């Protein structure tokens, strides 16, 4: 929902000009706070993803940990067998 700070009211998206200006005062409309994080820069987007930590991220971490753990066990077994 577009919000005009000068008019202090929400605006119908259909009434907002094609250039994103308020039909009443002609001021450029600020994007809604729910959309602005993804629209402003890459740093805030990365921060959001770090906070949310989607499930496939943890799945990938778990997969890497399990894989590396398995390779570590394999390496230890290989070392023990080569020594004795
Ligand atoms: Zn306005």
mmCIF file of N, CA and C and ligand atoms in Angstrom:
data_model
loop_
_atom_site.group_PDB
_atom_site.id
_atom_site.type_symbol
_atom_site.label_atom_id
_atom_site.label_comp_id
_atom_site.label_asym_id
_atom_site.label_seq_id
_atom_site.Cartn_x
_atom_site.Cartn_y
_atom_site.Cartn_z
ATOM 1 N N UNK A 1 0.850 -1.202 0.000
ATOM 2 C CA UNK A 1 0.000 0.000 0.000
ATOM 3 C C UNK A 1 0.881 1.246 0.000
ATOM 4 N N UNK A 2 0.793 2.095 -1.029
ATOM 5 C CA UNK A 2 1.614 3.315 -1.066
ATOM 6 C C UNK A 2 1.223 4.278 0.037
ATOM 7 N N UNK A 3 2.219 4.948 0.582
ATOM 8 C CA UNK A 3 1.989 5.853 1.705
ATOM 9 C C UNK A 3 2.620 7.195 1.387
ATOM 10 N N UNK A 4 1.804 8.289 1.511
ATOM 11 C CA UNK A 4 2.323 9.638 1.309
ATOM 12 C C UNK A 4 2.508 10.295 2.670
ATOM 13 N N UNK A 5 3.784 10.631 3.011
ATOM 14 C CA UNK A 5 4.057 11.232 4.316
ATOM 15 C C UNK A 5 3.485 12.646 4.401
ATOM 16 N N UNK A 6 3.537 13.394 3.301
ATOM 17 C CA UNK A 6 3.062 14.784 3.334
ATOM 18 C C UNK A 6 1.551 14.835 3.534
ATOM 19 N N UNK A 7 0.806 13.977 2.810
ATOM 20 C CA UNK A 7 -0.650 13.955 2.963
ATOM 21 C C UNK A 7 -1.063 13.118 4.161
ATOM 22 N N UNK A 8 -0.111 12.322 4.730
ATOM 23 C CA UNK A 8 -0.361 11.496 5.910
ATOM 24 C C UNK A 8 -1.530 10.546 5.675
ATOM 25 N N UNK A 9 -1.496 9.848 4.550
ATOM 26 C CA UNK A 9 -2.563 8.895 4.258
ATOM 27 C C UNK A 9 -2.061 7.845 3.268
ATOM 28 N N UNK A 10 -2.747 6.691 3.308
ATOM 29 C CA UNK A 10 -2.467 5.651 2.335
ATOM 30 C C UNK A 10 -3.120 5.997 1.007
ATOM 31 N N UNK A 11 -2.532 5.540 -0.068
ATOM 32 C CA UNK A 11 -3.054 5.847 -1.395
ATOM 33 C C UNK A 11 -3.358 4.560 -2.132
ATOM 34 N N UNK A 12 -4.403 4.585 -2.916
ATOM 35 C CA UNK A 12 -4.719 3.454 -3.789
ATOM 36 C C UNK A 12 -3.624 3.332 -4.838
ATOM 37 N N UNK A 13 -3.034 2.124 -4.998
ATOM 38 C CA UNK A 13 -1.971 1.973 -5.999
ATOM 39 C C UNK A 13 -2.393 2.436 -7.386
ATOM 40 N N UNK A 14 -3.699 2.332 -7.690
ATOM 41 C CA UNK A 14 -4.181 2.739 -9.016
ATOM 42 C C UNK A 14 -4.177 4.257 -9.177
ATOM 43 N N UNK A 15 -4.297 4.991 -8.046
ATOM 44 C CA UNK A 15 -4.338 6.452 -8.121
ATOM 45 C C UNK A 15 -2.946 7.061 -8.145
ATOM 46 N N UNK A 16 -1.945 6.278 -7.730
ATOM 47 C CA UNK A 16 -0.573 6.788 -7.752
ATOM 48 C C UNK A 16 -0.130 6.928 -9.201
ATOM 49 N N UNK A 17 0.543 8.024 -9.511
ATOM 50 C CA UNK A 17 0.990 8.270 -10.878
ATOM 51 C C UNK A 17 1.943 7.200 -11.363
ATOM 52 N N UNK A 18 2.058 7.099 -12.682
ATOM 53 C CA UNK A 18 2.936 6.083 -13.271
ATOM 54 C C UNK A 18 4.390 6.324 -12.892
ATOM 55 N N UNK A 19 4.745 7.576 -12.541
ATOM 56 C CA UNK A 19 6.113 7.882 -12.111
ATOM 57 C C UNK A 19 6.261 7.758 -10.603
ATOM 58 N N UNK A 20 5.233 7.211 -9.885
ATOM 59 C CA UNK A 20 5.319 6.989 -8.456
ATOM 60 C C UNK A 20 5.140 8.238 -7.629
ATOM 61 N N UNK A 21 4.361 9.201 -8.104
ATOM 62 C CA UNK A 21 4.141 10.437 -7.347
ATOM 63 C C UNK A 21 2.716 10.490 -6.818
ATOM 64 N N UNK A 22 2.516 11.248 -5.722
ATOM 65 C CA UNK A 22 1.202 11.392 -5.105
ATOM 66 C C UNK A 22 0.297 12.242 -5.999
ATOM 67 N N UNK A 23 -0.949 11.804 -6.247
ATOM 68 C CA UNK A 23 -1.850 12.589 -7.092
ATOM 69 C C UNK A 23 -2.284 13.892 -6.423
ATOM 70 N N UNK A 24 -2.202 13.985 -5.081
ATOM 71 C CA UNK A 24 -2.658 15.187 -4.372
ATOM 72 C C UNK A 24 -1.570 16.253 -4.312
ATOM 73 N N UNK A 25 -0.315 15.852 -3.904
ATOM 74 C CA UNK A 25 0.731 16.839 -3.695
ATOM 75 C C UNK A 25 1.875 16.680 -4.696
ATOM 76 N N UNK A 26 1.869 15.616 -5.481
ATOM 77 C CA UNK A 26 2.917 15.423 -6.476
ATOM 78 C C UNK A 26 4.233 14.949 -5.894
ATOM 79 N N UNK A 27 4.226 14.623 -4.600
ATOM 80 C CA UNK A 27 5.443 14.157 -3.937
ATOM 81 C C UNK A 27 5.720 12.695 -4.321
ATOM 82 N N UNK A 28 7.020 12.352 -4.385
ATOM 83 C CA UNK A 28 7.375 10.973 -4.693
ATOM 84 C C UNK A 28 6.999 10.084 -3.517
ATOM 85 N N UNK A 29 6.271 8.993 -3.794
ATOM 86 C CA UNK A 29 5.750 8.130 -2.732
ATOM 87 C C UNK A 29 6.862 7.221 -2.238
ATOM 88 N N UNK A 30 6.940 7.111 -0.902
ATOM 89 C CA UNK A 30 7.877 6.170 -0.303
ATOM 90 C C UNK A 30 7.329 4.751 -0.467
ATOM 91 N N UNK A 31 8.159 3.791 -0.852
ATOM 92 C CA UNK A 31 7.654 2.417 -0.959
ATOM 93 C C UNK A 31 7.265 1.888 0.411
ATOM 94 N N UNK A 32 6.286 0.981 0.477
ATOM 95 C CA UNK A 32 5.860 0.425 1.766
ATOM 96 C C UNK A 32 7.014 -0.234 2.488
ATOM 97 N N UNK A 33 6.968 -0.200 3.822
ATOM 98 C CA UNK A 33 8.073 -0.744 4.620
ATOM 99 C C UNK A 33 8.253 -2.238 4.388
ATOM 100 N N UNK A 34 7.182 -2.920 3.956
ATOM 101 C CA UNK A 34 7.294 -4.364 3.747
ATOM 102 C C UNK A 34 8.059 -4.670 2.471
ATOM 103 N N UNK A 35 8.109 -3.707 1.537
ATOM 104 C CA UNK A 35 8.784 -3.939 0.270
ATOM 105 C C UNK A 35 10.173 -3.319 0.283
ATOM 106 N N UNK A 36 10.357 -2.215 1.035
ATOM 107 C CA UNK A 36 11.608 -1.460 0.993
ATOM 108 C C UNK A 36 12.848 -2.286 1.343
ATOM 109 N N UNK A 37 12.825 -3.243 2.295
ATOM 110 C CA UNK A 37 14.070 -3.972 2.584
ATOM 111 C C UNK A 37 14.651 -4.672 1.362
ATOM 112 N N UNK A 38 13.800 -5.294 0.531
ATOM 113 C CA UNK A 38 14.305 -5.994 -0.641
ATOM 114 C C UNK A 38 14.675 -5.023 -1.748
ATOM 115 N N UNK A 39 14.126 -3.791 -1.688
ATOM 116 C CA UNK A 39 14.366 -2.828 -2.748
ATOM 117 C C UNK A 39 15.588 -1.969 -2.460
ATOM 118 N N UNK A 40 16.012 -1.877 -1.207
ATOM 119 C CA UNK A 40 17.120 -1.003 -0.849
ATOM 120 C C UNK A 40 18.393 -1.817 -0.657
ATOM 121 N N UNK A 41 19.277 -1.724 -1.665
ATOM 122 C CA UNK A 41 20.640 -2.246 -1.521
ATOM 123 C C UNK A 41 20.721 -3.739 -1.265
ATOM 124 N N UNK A 42 21.965 -4.249 -1.329
ATOM 125 C CA UNK A 42 22.189 -5.677 -1.135
ATOM 126 C C UNK A 42 22.494 -5.996 0.314
ATOM 127 N N UNK A 43 22.997 -4.994 1.089
ATOM 128 C CA UNK A 43 23.419 -5.287 2.462
ATOM 129 C C UNK A 43 22.228 -5.676 3.329
ATOM 130 N N UNK A 44 21.095 -4.924 3.198
ATOM 131 C CA UNK A 44 19.931 -5.232 4.017
ATOM 132 C C UNK A 44 19.314 -6.560 3.591
ATOM 133 N N UNK A 45 19.377 -6.869 2.282
ATOM 134 C CA UNK A 45 18.836 -8.139 1.799
ATOM 135 C C UNK A 45 19.623 -9.308 2.384
ATOM 136 N N UNK A 46 20.961 -9.166 2.415
ATOM 137 C CA UNK A 46 21.795 -10.229 2.986
ATOM 138 C C UNK A 46 21.475 -10.389 4.467
ATOM 139 N N UNK A 47 21.296 -9.234 5.163
ATOM 140 C CA UNK A 47 20.995 -9.294 6.596
ATOM 141 C C UNK A 47 19.673 -10.008 6.832
ATOM 142 N N UNK A 48 18.671 -9.754 5.981
ATOM 143 C CA UNK A 48 17.389 -10.421 6.131
ATOM 144 C C UNK A 48 17.535 -11.929 5.965
ATOM 145 N N UNK A 49 18.323 -12.331 4.951
ATOM 146 C CA UNK A 49 18.492 -13.765 4.720
ATOM 147 C C UNK A 49 19.232 -14.420 5.877
ATOM 148 N N UNK A 50 20.168 -13.668 6.489
ATOM 149 C CA UNK A 50 20.894 -14.221 7.625
ATOM 150 C C UNK A 50 19.969 -14.406 8.814
ATOM 151 N N UNK A 51 19.032 -13.467 9.005
ATOM 152 C CA UNK A 51 18.109 -13.571 10.130
ATOM 153 C C UNK A 51 17.130 -14.709 9.907
ATOM 154 N N UNK A 52 16.597 -14.796 8.684
ATOM 155 C CA UNK A 52 15.585 -15.804 8.396
ATOM 156 C C UNK A 52 16.190 -17.214 8.327
ATOM 157 N N UNK A 53 17.392 -17.356 7.753
ATOM 158 C CA UNK A 53 18.070 -18.640 7.614
ATOM 159 C C UNK A 53 17.125 -19.712 7.075
ATOM 160 N N UNK A 54 16.806 -19.703 5.776
ATOM 161 C CA UNK A 54 15.841 -20.646 5.202
ATOM 162 C C UNK A 54 16.273 -22.097 5.399
ATOM 163 N N UNK A 55 15.269 -22.987 5.348
ATOM 164 C CA UNK A 55 15.524 -24.390 5.693
ATOM 165 C C UNK A 55 16.548 -25.026 4.777
ATOM 166 N N UNK A 56 16.563 -24.617 3.483
ATOM 167 C CA UNK A 56 17.508 -25.251 2.578
ATOM 168 C C UNK A 56 18.942 -24.839 2.898
ATOM 169 N N UNK A 57 19.085 -23.674 3.584
ATOM 170 C CA UNK A 57 20.425 -23.273 4.033
ATOM 171 C C UNK A 57 20.940 -24.242 5.086
ATOM 172 N N UNK A 58 20.078 -24.536 6.080
ATOM 173 C CA UNK A 58 20.476 -25.464 7.142
ATOM 174 C C UNK A 58 20.636 -26.878 6.595
ATOM 175 N N UNK A 59 19.810 -27.230 5.578
ATOM 176 C CA UNK A 59 19.952 -28.548 4.945
ATOM 177 C C UNK A 59 21.322 -28.662 4.298
ATOM 178 N N UNK A 60 21.766 -27.573 3.628
ATOM 179 C CA UNK A 60 23.067 -27.561 2.984
ATOM 180 C C UNK A 60 24.175 -27.664 4.031
ATOM 181 N N UNK A 61 24.036 -26.898 5.135
ATOM 182 C CA UNK A 61 25.034 -26.943 6.209
ATOM 183 C C UNK A 61 25.117 -28.364 6.780
ATOM 184 N N UNK A 62 23.940 -28.969 7.042
ATOM 185 C CA UNK A 62 23.909 -30.319 7.597
ATOM 186 C C UNK A 62 24.574 -31.294 6.632
ATOM 187 N N UNK A 63 24.303 -31.145 5.339
ATOM 188 C CA UNK A 63 24.902 -32.018 4.335
ATOM 189 C C UNK A 63 26.408 -31.886 4.314
ATOM 190 N N UNK A 64 26.907 -30.651 4.379
ATOM 191 C CA UNK A 64 28.358 -30.420 4.375
ATOM 192 C C UNK A 64 28.989 -31.019 5.620
ATOM 193 N N UNK A 65 28.349 -30.825 6.778
ATOM 194 C CA UNK A 65 28.884 -31.347 8.045
ATOM 195 C C UNK A 65 28.932 -32.870 8.007
ATOM 196 N N UNK A 66 27.837 -33.498 7.532
ATOM 197 C CA UNK A 66 27.782 -34.960 7.467
ATOM 198 C C UNK A 66 28.840 -35.480 6.488
ATOM 199 N N UNK A 67 28.963 -34.810 5.339
ATOM 200 C CA UNK A 67 29.929 -35.228 4.326
ATOM 201 C C UNK A 67 31.352 -35.124 4.862
ATOM 202 N N UNK A 68 31.678 -33.969 5.453
ATOM 203 C CA UNK A 68 33.027 -33.766 5.979
ATOM 204 C C UNK A 68 33.306 -34.733 7.135
ATOM 205 N N UNK A 69 32.293 -34.979 7.976
ATOM 206 C CA UNK A 69 32.449 -35.925 9.075
ATOM 207 C C UNK A 69 32.737 -37.321 8.552
ATOM 208 N N UNK A 70 32.018 -37.708 7.492
ATOM 209 C CA UNK A 70 32.214 -39.027 6.909
ATOM 210 C C UNK A 70 33.604 -39.142 6.296
ATOM 211 N N UNK A 71 34.038 -38.089 5.586
ATOM 212 C CA UNK A 71 35.370 -38.094 4.988
ATOM 213 C C UNK A 71 36.438 -38.133 6.068
ATOM 214 N N UNK A 72 36.205 -37.486 7.203
ATOM 215 C CA UNK A 72 37.153 -37.502 8.317
ATOM 216 C C UNK A 72 37.281 -38.921 8.862
ATOM 217 N N UNK A 73 36.133 -39.607 9.043
ATOM 218 C CA UNK A 73 36.141 -40.988 9.536
ATOM 219 C C UNK A 73 36.882 -41.878 8.533
ATOM 220 N N UNK A 74 36.585 -41.704 7.241
ATOM 221 C CA UNK A 74 37.271 -42.473 6.199
ATOM 222 C C UNK A 74 38.772 -42.261 6.261
ATOM 223 N N UNK A 75 39.171 -40.989 6.458
ATOM 224 C CA UNK A 75 40.593 -40.660 6.531
ATOM 225 C C UNK A 75 41.255 -41.303 7.729
ATOM 226 N N UNK A 76 40.563 -41.301 8.878
ATOM 227 C CA UNK A 76 41.121 -41.906 10.089
ATOM 228 C C UNK A 76 41.272 -43.413 9.892
ATOM 229 N N UNK A 77 40.230 -44.040 9.309
ATOM 230 C CA UNK A 77 40.287 -45.484 9.050
ATOM 231 C C UNK A 77 41.439 -45.803 8.113
ATOM 232 N N UNK A 78 41.622 -44.982 7.078
ATOM 233 C CA UNK A 78 42.693 -45.195 6.108
ATOM 234 C C UNK A 78 44.057 -45.072 6.782
ATOM 235 N N UNK A 79 44.199 -44.073 7.676
ATOM 236 C CA UNK A 79 45.460 -43.862 8.375
ATOM 237 C C UNK A 79 45.767 -45.059 9.281
ATOM 238 N N UNK A 80 44.742 -45.505 10.053
ATOM 239 C CA UNK A 80 44.931 -46.625 10.981
ATOM 240 C C UNK A 80 45.347 -47.880 10.214
ATOM 241 N N UNK A 81 44.666 -48.135 9.065
ATOM 242 C CA UNK A 81 44.967 -49.333 8.282
ATOM 243 C C UNK A 81 46.370 -49.253 7.679
ATOM 244 N N UNK A 82 46.815 -48.043 7.283
ATOM 245 C CA UNK A 82 48.128 -47.915 6.660
ATOM 246 C C UNK A 82 49.239 -48.004 7.690
ATOM 247 N N UNK A 83 48.948 -47.713 8.940
ATOM 248 C CA UNK A 83 49.968 -47.752 9.986
ATOM 249 C C UNK A 83 50.132 -49.156 10.530
ATOM 250 N N UNK A 84 49.006 -49.905 10.675
ATOM 251 C CA UNK A 84 49.099 -51.219 11.299
ATOM 252 C C UNK A 84 48.941 -52.311 10.242
HETATM 253 ZN ZN1 LIG B 1 0.619 13.443 -1.104
#
